[in-house]
Amino acid sequence: MFGPPGSGKGTQSVTLAEKYNLLHLSTGDMLRAELKAGTGLGKKMEAIMAAGELVPDEVVIEMIAQKIDSTTGKKGFVFDGFPRTVEQAEALQKMLEVRGMKIDLMLVLEVNDVELMDRMKKRALVSGRADDADEAVINNRIEVYRSKTEPVIEYGRSTGVSRQVDGVGSIEDIFDRLCSHIETII
Ligand code: AMP
């Protein structure tokens, strides 16, 4: 699931995972759990996350590999907030290949910047996330998305798996749009 910060990919991923018996894997959630638990890794990543920058590729790649290998009883995975760089996308593809899996679909939620900023400001009131509270950090996260993550969409386009989805509207309508793409491949 792709989309800029505030595009609704977290909300939609959770519900999609429930509906299709997939494991929801959010690298942001995993990193925040490390921070909360006060682990060595969490402490190392804290400043990077607070600034809205990306943590090193190898950190998230390793987290994802561990989760894939320890999961049973699911039909697949919804990756939320991963891959965020072309290097991560290549690593994911290799990781899946050696395990006899593949990327089936890349859903890209499209939301304009004005709407994004509005949603992020509302989310800041309830999320308790330090990186949601500061407008400069939000802007940086959007900028990082445009410069480092959007090239991953091109990568998905070249492999034929990416689908653009209108991310503006009610949560239910957007969910239906996403499901209609998934239904074409199952
Ligand atoms: P998110 O909850 O997906 O918005 O992620 C929150 C923060 O965690 C990001 O701003 C990054 O600092 C870090 N992060 C999450 N996922 C990744 C990733 N795939 N690659 C690098 N950094 C990540």
XYZ file of N, CA and C and ligand atoms in Angstrom:
581
model
N 0.838 -1.179 0.000
C 0.000 0.000 0.000
C 0.879 1.237 0.000
N 0.655 2.064 -0.990
C 1.463 3.277 -1.109
C 0.621 4.521 -0.956
N 1.292 5.595 -0.627
C 0.614 6.875 -0.530
C 1.389 7.751 0.410
N 1.291 9.058 0.245
C 2.012 9.984 1.124
C 1.484 9.922 2.560
N 2.225 10.513 3.512
C 1.735 10.547 4.888
C 0.355 11.207 4.915
N -0.582 10.592 5.595
C -1.930 11.169 5.664
C -2.853 10.699 4.558
N -2.381 9.793 3.699
C -3.228 9.360 2.580
C -4.230 8.297 2.996
N -4.070 7.767 4.231
C -5.037 6.772 4.718
C -4.563 5.341 4.529
N -3.283 5.167 4.197
C -2.834 3.800 3.921
C -2.850 2.902 5.155
N -2.596 3.482 6.328
C -2.642 2.691 7.561
C -4.052 2.186 7.838
N -5.002 3.113 7.825
C -6.413 2.780 8.077
C -6.891 1.702 7.107
N -6.618 1.917 5.831
C -7.118 0.993 4.812
C -6.405 -0.357 4.882
N -5.111 -0.349 5.184
C -4.345 -1.608 5.226
C -4.883 -2.546 6.294
N -5.217 -1.972 7.455
C -5.709 -2.793 8.565
C -6.994 -3.515 8.147
N -7.912 -2.781 7.521
C -9.198 -3.387 7.142
C -9.039 -4.375 5.993
N -8.150 -4.046 5.057
C -7.900 -4.977 3.949
C -7.314 -6.284 4.464
N -6.384 -6.156 5.411
C -5.744 -7.357 5.967
C -6.794 -8.257 6.624
N -7.736 -7.631 7.355
C -8.794 -8.424 8.003
C -9.651 -9.126 6.957
N -10.072 -8.362 5.953
C -10.988 -8.920 4.953
C -10.374 -10.086 4.177
N -9.094 -9.984 3.838
C -8.482 -10.995 2.962
C -7.542 -11.961 3.699
N -7.598 -11.976 5.022
C -6.732 -12.847 5.835
C -5.246 -12.663 5.504
N -4.822 -11.424 5.545
C -3.413 -11.097 5.299
C -2.804 -10.557 6.593
N -1.492 -10.611 6.682
C -0.849 -9.983 7.841
C -0.506 -8.536 7.492
N -0.937 -7.624 8.353
C -0.622 -6.212 8.143
C 0.766 -5.929 8.702
N 1.653 -5.467 7.849
C 3.020 -5.170 8.292
C 3.330 -3.698 8.069
N 3.377 -2.947 9.153
C 3.700 -1.528 9.059
C 5.069 -1.297 9.697
N 6.035 -0.882 8.897
C 7.370 -0.645 9.453
C 7.332 0.541 10.424
N 6.452 1.520 10.163
C 6.308 2.651 11.095
C 5.846 2.158 12.469
N 4.828 1.278 12.489
C 4.331 0.725 13.760
C 5.437 -0.071 14.456
N 6.179 -0.863 13.680
C 7.248 -1.682 14.283
C 8.320 -0.788 14.899
N 8.665 0.276 14.191
C 9.697 1.188 14.711
C 9.198 1.925 15.954
N 7.924 2.347 15.926
C 7.368 3.028 17.109
C 7.325 2.080 18.310
N 7.102 0.784 18.054
C 7.103 -0.192 19.147
C 8.512 -0.300 19.753
N 9.527 -0.219 18.897
C 10.919 -0.264 19.396
C 11.198 0.968 20.265
N 10.703 2.104 19.800
C 10.900 3.364 20.532
C 10.249 3.282 21.908
N 9.013 2.787 21.916
C 8.226 2.699 23.140
C 8.865 1.735 24.134
N 9.413 0.638 23.591
C 10.029 -0.367 24.464
C 11.417 0.076 24.924
N 11.901 1.174 24.351
C 13.206 1.713 24.752
C 14.379 0.812 24.374
N 14.247 0.059 23.282
C 15.336 -0.827 22.846
C 16.499 -0.006 22.283
N 17.646 -0.644 22.141
C 18.813 0.020 21.560
C 18.496 0.528 20.164
N 17.801 -0.305 19.398
C 17.436 0.085 18.028
C 16.515 1.302 18.063
N 15.530 1.243 18.948
C 14.587 2.356 19.078
C 15.307 3.661 19.379
N 16.249 3.592 20.303
C 16.986 4.812 20.687
C 17.784 5.366 19.514
N 18.357 4.440 18.732
C 19.164 4.880 17.580
C 18.298 5.543 16.505
N 17.041 5.084 16.377
C 16.188 5.556 15.295
C 15.358 6.794 15.656
N 15.324 7.115 16.948
C 14.406 8.144 17.441
C 14.577 9.497 16.740
N 15.821 9.976 16.658
C 16.055 11.309 16.085
C 15.705 11.335 14.596
N 16.008 10.245 13.915
C 15.717 10.179 12.466
C 14.207 10.278 12.254
N 13.462 9.509 13.061
C 11.999 9.507 12.912
C 11.401 10.856 13.309
N 11.937 11.452 14.364
C 11.409 12.745 14.822
C 11.593 13.819 13.760
N 12.635 13.667 12.932
C 12.890 14.657 11.881
C 12.114 14.348 10.600
N 11.470 13.181 10.577
C 10.714 12.815 9.375
C 11.602 12.278 8.264
N 12.820 11.868 8.631
C 13.730 11.263 7.637
C 13.521 9.757 7.637
N 14.123 9.073 6.677
C 13.985 7.617 6.615
C 15.092 6.937 7.413
N 14.745 5.880 8.122
C 15.766 5.102 8.827
C 16.519 4.285 7.766
N 17.729 3.768 8.088
C 18.494 3.053 7.065
C 17.740 1.839 6.497
N 17.919 1.615 5.202
C 17.225 0.520 4.513
C 17.393 -0.810 5.231
N 18.642 -1.119 5.649
C 18.891 -2.462 6.211
C 18.080 -2.713 7.486
N 17.767 -1.638 8.215
C 16.991 -1.799 9.461
C 15.587 -2.334 9.143
N 14.909 -1.682 8.196
C 13.533 -2.114 7.898
C 13.507 -3.431 7.117
N 14.494 -3.637 6.266
C 14.548 -4.880 5.482
C 14.658 -6.080 6.425
N 15.514 -5.943 7.432
C 15.704 -7.023 8.402
C 14.409 -7.272 9.204
N 13.743 -6.187 9.581
C 12.480 -6.329 10.343
C 11.445 -7.101 9.532
N 11.332 -6.731 8.265
C 10.331 -7.364 7.399
C 10.672 -8.840 7.176
N 11.950 -9.138 6.936
C 12.354 -10.532 6.700
C 11.993 -11.398 7.902
N 12.249 -10.873 9.090
C 11.935 -11.644 10.308
C 10.442 -11.927 10.419
N 9.626 -10.911 10.096
C 8.170 -11.086 10.195
C 7.675 -12.099 9.166
N 8.200 -12.010 7.955
C 7.768 -12.946 6.911
C 8.066 -14.376 7.358
N 9.257 -14.570 7.923
C 9.668 -15.926 8.299
C 8.952 -16.456 9.532
N 8.400 -15.566 10.341
C 7.764 -16.068 11.569
C 6.237 -16.130 11.451
N 5.707 -15.852 10.248
C 4.247 -15.812 10.087
C 3.696 -17.132 9.555
N 2.624 -17.597 10.162
C 1.934 -18.780 9.630
C 0.434 -18.486 9.602
N -0.278 -19.220 8.775
C -1.745 -19.141 8.760
C -2.328 -17.934 8.054
N -1.513 -17.214 7.300
C -2.028 -16.059 6.552
C -1.873 -16.309 5.054
N -2.755 -15.655 4.276
C -2.687 -15.842 2.821
C -1.615 -14.985 2.168
N -1.139 -14.012 2.904
C -0.128 -13.115 2.354
C 0.058 -11.923 3.277
N 0.562 -10.831 2.720
C 0.920 -9.669 3.539
C 0.404 -8.380 2.907
N 0.074 -7.428 3.751
C -0.121 -6.056 3.268
C 1.035 -5.254 3.840
N 1.879 -4.762 2.987
C 2.994 -3.921 3.435
C 2.527 -2.474 3.452
N 2.695 -1.860 4.607
C 2.204 -0.491 4.803
C 3.405 0.374 5.207
N 3.770 1.304 4.328
C 4.937 2.153 4.634
C 6.251 1.468 4.301
N 6.191 0.416 3.559
C 7.374 -0.328 3.104
C 7.030 -0.974 1.770
N 7.887 -0.987 0.758
C 9.181 -0.323 0.689
C 9.050 1.182 0.451
N 10.001 1.912 0.960
C 9.967 3.378 0.826
C 11.102 3.899 -0.027
N 11.977 3.025 -0.467
C 13.044 3.422 -1.399
C 13.152 2.315 -2.445
N 13.764 2.642 -3.574
C 13.940 1.628 -4.623
C 14.802 0.482 -4.092
N 15.791 0.793 -3.250
C 16.652 -0.255 -2.678
C 15.809 -1.221 -1.835
N 14.877 -0.663 -1.053
C 14.010 -1.537 -0.246
C 13.117 -2.395 -1.141
N 12.635 -1.796 -2.237
C 11.757 -2.537 -3.154
C 12.523 -3.703 -3.781
N 13.764 -3.444 -4.168
C 14.567 -4.519 -4.767
C 14.844 -5.618 -3.751
N 15.131 -5.199 -2.510
C 15.399 -6.180 -1.456
C 14.142 -7.014 -1.186
N 12.973 -6.352 -1.195
C 11.720 -7.076 -0.949
C 11.483 -8.106 -2.051
N 11.697 -7.661 -3.280
C 11.462 -8.573 -4.404
C 12.340 -9.828 -4.280
N 13.607 -9.618 -3.947
C 14.535 -10.756 -3.794
C 14.116 -11.641 -2.625
N 13.769 -10.987 -1.516
C 13.362 -11.693 -0.305
C 12.167 -12.603 -0.590
N 11.211 -12.080 -1.387
C 10.016 -12.862 -1.696
C 10.360 -13.978 -2.679
N 11.166 -13.647 -3.672
C 11.538 -14.627 -4.703
C 12.138 -15.888 -4.090
N 13.105 -15.713 -3.187
C 13.768 -16.890 -2.610
C 12.818 -17.690 -1.716
N 11.690 -17.099 -1.358
C 10.713 -17.821 -0.535
C 9.513 -18.282 -1.365
N 9.636 -18.151 -2.701
C 8.562 -18.599 -3.588
C 7.332 -17.704 -3.574
N 7.535 -16.419 -3.249
C 6.407 -15.473 -3.229
C 6.693 -14.331 -4.208
N 5.680 -13.468 -4.397
C 5.909 -12.305 -5.260
C 4.996 -11.146 -4.855
N 5.315 -9.977 -5.393
C 4.447 -8.816 -5.163
C 3.303 -8.919 -6.166
N 2.061 -8.998 -5.658
C 0.919 -9.161 -6.557
C 0.370 -7.828 -7.014
N 0.373 -6.859 -6.121
C -0.296 -5.596 -6.412
C 0.316 -4.472 -5.594
N 0.394 -3.317 -6.229
C 0.883 -2.147 -5.530
C -0.216 -1.097 -5.658
N -0.885 -0.811 -4.566
C -1.998 0.134 -4.595
C -1.498 1.503 -4.157
N -1.694 2.492 -5.015
C -1.158 3.823 -4.736
C -2.306 4.793 -4.477
N -2.431 5.234 -3.231
C -3.497 6.186 -2.883
C -3.065 7.593 -3.284
N -3.899 8.261 -4.063
C -3.573 9.612 -4.512
C -4.420 10.647 -3.769
N -3.699 11.545 -3.080
C -4.375 12.607 -2.320
C -3.583 13.898 -2.521
N -4.284 14.991 -2.803
C -3.561 16.249 -3.050
C -2.990 16.823 -1.745
N -1.969 17.700 -1.888
C -1.223 18.197 -0.727
C -2.087 18.992 0.262
N -3.061 19.744 -0.248
C -3.905 20.561 0.644
C -4.709 19.640 1.560
N -5.310 18.629 0.968
C -6.096 17.643 1.734
C -5.192 16.886 2.723
N -3.969 16.557 2.279
C -3.031 15.834 3.142
C -2.721 16.631 4.398
N -2.400 17.912 4.197
C -2.033 18.776 5.316
C -3.196 18.889 6.295
N -4.388 19.022 5.750
C -5.592 19.134 6.564
C -5.787 17.861 7.408
N -5.641 16.714 6.781
C -5.811 15.440 7.502
C -4.736 15.266 8.568
N -3.493 15.663 8.222
C -2.391 15.473 9.179
C -2.591 16.344 10.421
N -3.114 17.559 10.205
C -3.346 18.452 11.348
C -4.406 17.845 12.263
N -5.436 17.257 11.670
C -6.486 16.611 12.476
C -5.908 15.396 13.194
N -5.074 14.625 12.482
C -4.508 13.420 13.090
C -3.601 13.781 14.266
N -2.898 14.918 14.143
C -1.968 15.336 15.204
C -2.686 15.497 16.543
N -3.972 15.848 16.486
C -4.731 16.061 17.722
C -4.990 14.760 18.467
N -4.957 13.643 17.754
C -5.303 12.366 18.399
C -4.195 11.306 18.368
N -3.218 11.430 17.479
C -2.262 10.318 17.300
C -1.204 10.243 18.394
N -0.877 11.387 19.006
C 0.188 11.400 20.007
C 1.565 11.214 19.389
N 1.660 11.245 18.065
C 2.948 11.049 17.402
C 3.705 12.366 17.311
N 4.977 12.340 17.745
C 5.790 13.559 17.714
C 5.927 14.066 16.277
N 6.027 13.138 15.322
C 6.240 13.557 13.933
C 4.973 14.080 13.267
N 3.829 14.005 13.976
C 2.589 14.593 13.448
C 2.375 16.007 13.990
N 3.120 16.357 15.056
C 2.807 17.588 15.790
C 3.445 18.837 15.184
N 4.423 18.660 14.324
C 5.206 19.791 13.837
C 5.037 19.942 12.318
N 4.566 21.117 11.916
C 4.261 21.313 10.501
C 5.497 21.139 9.608
N 6.657 21.580 10.123
C 7.894 21.461 9.320
C 8.250 19.989 9.105
N 8.015 19.172 10.138
C 8.309 17.730 10.020
C 7.326 17.066 9.044
N 6.072 17.487 9.123
C 5.072 16.933 8.184
C 5.486 17.270 6.751
N 5.856 18.529 6.539
C 6.286 18.938 5.195
C 7.482 18.126 4.731
N 8.408 17.887 5.652
C 9.592 17.099 5.282
C 9.201 15.676 4.911
N 8.256 15.102 5.653
C 7.839 13.725 5.354
C 7.199 13.644 3.969
N 6.420 14.677 3.628
C 5.808 14.680 2.292
C 6.910 14.806 1.228
N 7.883 15.675 1.518
C 8.996 15.894 0.590
C 9.830 14.600 0.403
N 10.089 13.919 1.525
C 10.837 12.650 1.474
C 10.048 11.621 0.665
N 8.729 11.631 0.839
C 7.883 10.711 0.062
C 8.049 10.997 -1.435
N 7.958 12.281 -1.788
C 8.048 12.635 -3.218
C 9.417 12.263 -3.800
N 10.487 12.535 -3.040
C 11.818 12.326 -3.616
C 12.294 10.876 -3.533
N 12.000 10.185 -2.433
C 12.569 8.836 -2.265
C 11.569 7.703 -2.498
N 10.292 7.950 -2.208
C 9.328 6.845 -2.302
C 8.608 6.821 -3.648
N 8.323 8.002 -4.221
C 7.635 7.987 -5.516
C 8.396 7.205 -6.592
N 9.737 7.236 -6.580
C 10.440 6.407 -7.581
C 10.108 4.910 -7.464
N 9.667 4.481 -6.283
C 9.279 3.066 -6.111
C 8.011 2.785 -6.933
N 7.166 3.818 -7.086
C 5.939 3.640 -7.867
C 6.294 3.397 -9.333
N 7.297 4.139 -9.803
C 7.799 3.926 -11.166
C 8.290 2.495 -11.322
N 8.987 2.043 -10.300
C 9.512 0.671 -10.290
C 8.343 -0.329 -10.402
N 7.281 -0.066 -9.656
C 6.098 -0.939 -9.697
C 5.403 -0.869 -11.046
N 5.430 0.328 -11.644
C 4.814 0.492 -12.965
C 5.565 -0.350 -13.990
N 6.898 -0.332 -13.868
C 7.708 -1.073 -14.846
C 7.486 -2.575 -14.714
N 7.083 -3.043 -13.537
C 6.823 -4.479 -13.388
C 5.330 -4.790 -13.543
N 4.527 -3.752 -13.827
C 3.106 -3.956 -14.157
C 2.181 -4.189 -12.980
N 2.662 -3.954 -11.748
C 1.805 -4.279 -10.590
C 1.129 -3.059 -9.960
N 1.497 -1.851 -10.395
C 0.959 -0.685 -9.688
C -0.400 -0.223 -10.220
N -1.279 0.216 -9.305
C -2.605 0.738 -9.651
C -2.816 2.037 -8.881
N -3.207 3.085 -9.594
C -3.507 4.361 -8.936
C -4.938 4.303 -8.397
N -5.126 4.766 -7.165
C -6.465 4.749 -6.578
C -6.757 6.136 -6.005
N -7.934 6.669 -6.329
C -8.327 7.977 -5.797
C -8.500 7.839 -4.276
N -7.668 8.579 -3.521
C -7.675 8.463 -2.059
C -8.507 9.529 -1.378
N -9.350 10.226 -2.159
C -10.217 11.257 -1.567
C -11.660 10.753 -1.598
N -12.357 10.922 -0.466
C -13.741 10.449 -0.365
C -13.940 9.816 0.993
N -15.037 9.090 1.156
C -15.270 8.459 2.465
C -14.364 7.230 2.602
N -14.070 6.859 3.834
C -13.206 5.694 4.092
C -13.798 4.455 3.416
N -15.138 4.335 3.466
C -15.804 3.157 2.888
C -15.665 3.141 1.367
N -15.841 4.326 0.741
C -15.734 4.377 -0.725
C -14.321 4.038 -1.179
N -13.335 4.564 -0.456
C -11.940 4.294 -0.837
C -11.648 2.802 -0.642
N -12.173 2.246 0.449
C -11.994 0.808 0.704
C -12.564 -0.007 -0.465
N -13.753 0.352 -0.934
C -14.372 -0.376 -2.054
C -13.515 -0.278 -3.314
N -12.940 0.913 -3.520
C -12.074 1.081 -4.709
C -10.883 0.144 -4.612
N -10.283 0.074 -3.425
C -9.113 -0.786 -3.227
C -9.494 -2.250 -3.430
N -10.639 -2.639 -2.852
C -11.080 -4.038 -2.971
C -11.299 -4.421 -4.432
N -11.835 -3.484 -5.210
C -12.126 -3.845 -6.602
C -10.831 -4.174 -7.355
N -9.724 -3.539 -6.976
C -8.435 -3.899 -7.603
C -7.970 -5.270 -7.123
N -8.156 -5.522 -5.832
C -7.709 -6.820 -5.279
C -8.521 -7.955 -5.904
N -9.823 -7.710 -6.094
C -10.683 -8.769 -6.650
C -10.220 -9.194 -8.047
N -9.544 -8.297 -8.764
C -9.096 -8.669 -10.111
C -7.940 -9.672 -10.096
N -7.302 -9.830 -8.959
C -6.124 -10.718 -8.944
C -6.321 -11.973 -8.078
N -7.513 -12.120 -7.460
C -7.678 -13.332 -6.623
C -8.729 -14.275 -7.208
P 5.000 5.849 9.113
O 4.244 5.418 10.332
O 4.926 4.828 8.014
O 4.607 7.220 8.662
O 6.537 5.913 9.532
C 7.007 6.796 10.545
C 8.504 6.988 10.413
O 9.171 5.739 10.563
C 8.961 7.505 9.061
O 8.876 8.914 8.963
C 10.409 7.017 9.028
O 11.237 7.794 9.869
C 10.285 5.643 9.676
N 9.978 4.592 8.665
C 8.840 3.834 8.584
N 8.911 2.958 7.575
C 10.102 3.158 6.980
C 10.766 2.583 5.861
N 10.191 1.618 5.121
N 12.007 3.033 5.545
C 12.602 3.988 6.264
N 12.044 4.607 7.320
C 10.800 4.197 7.690
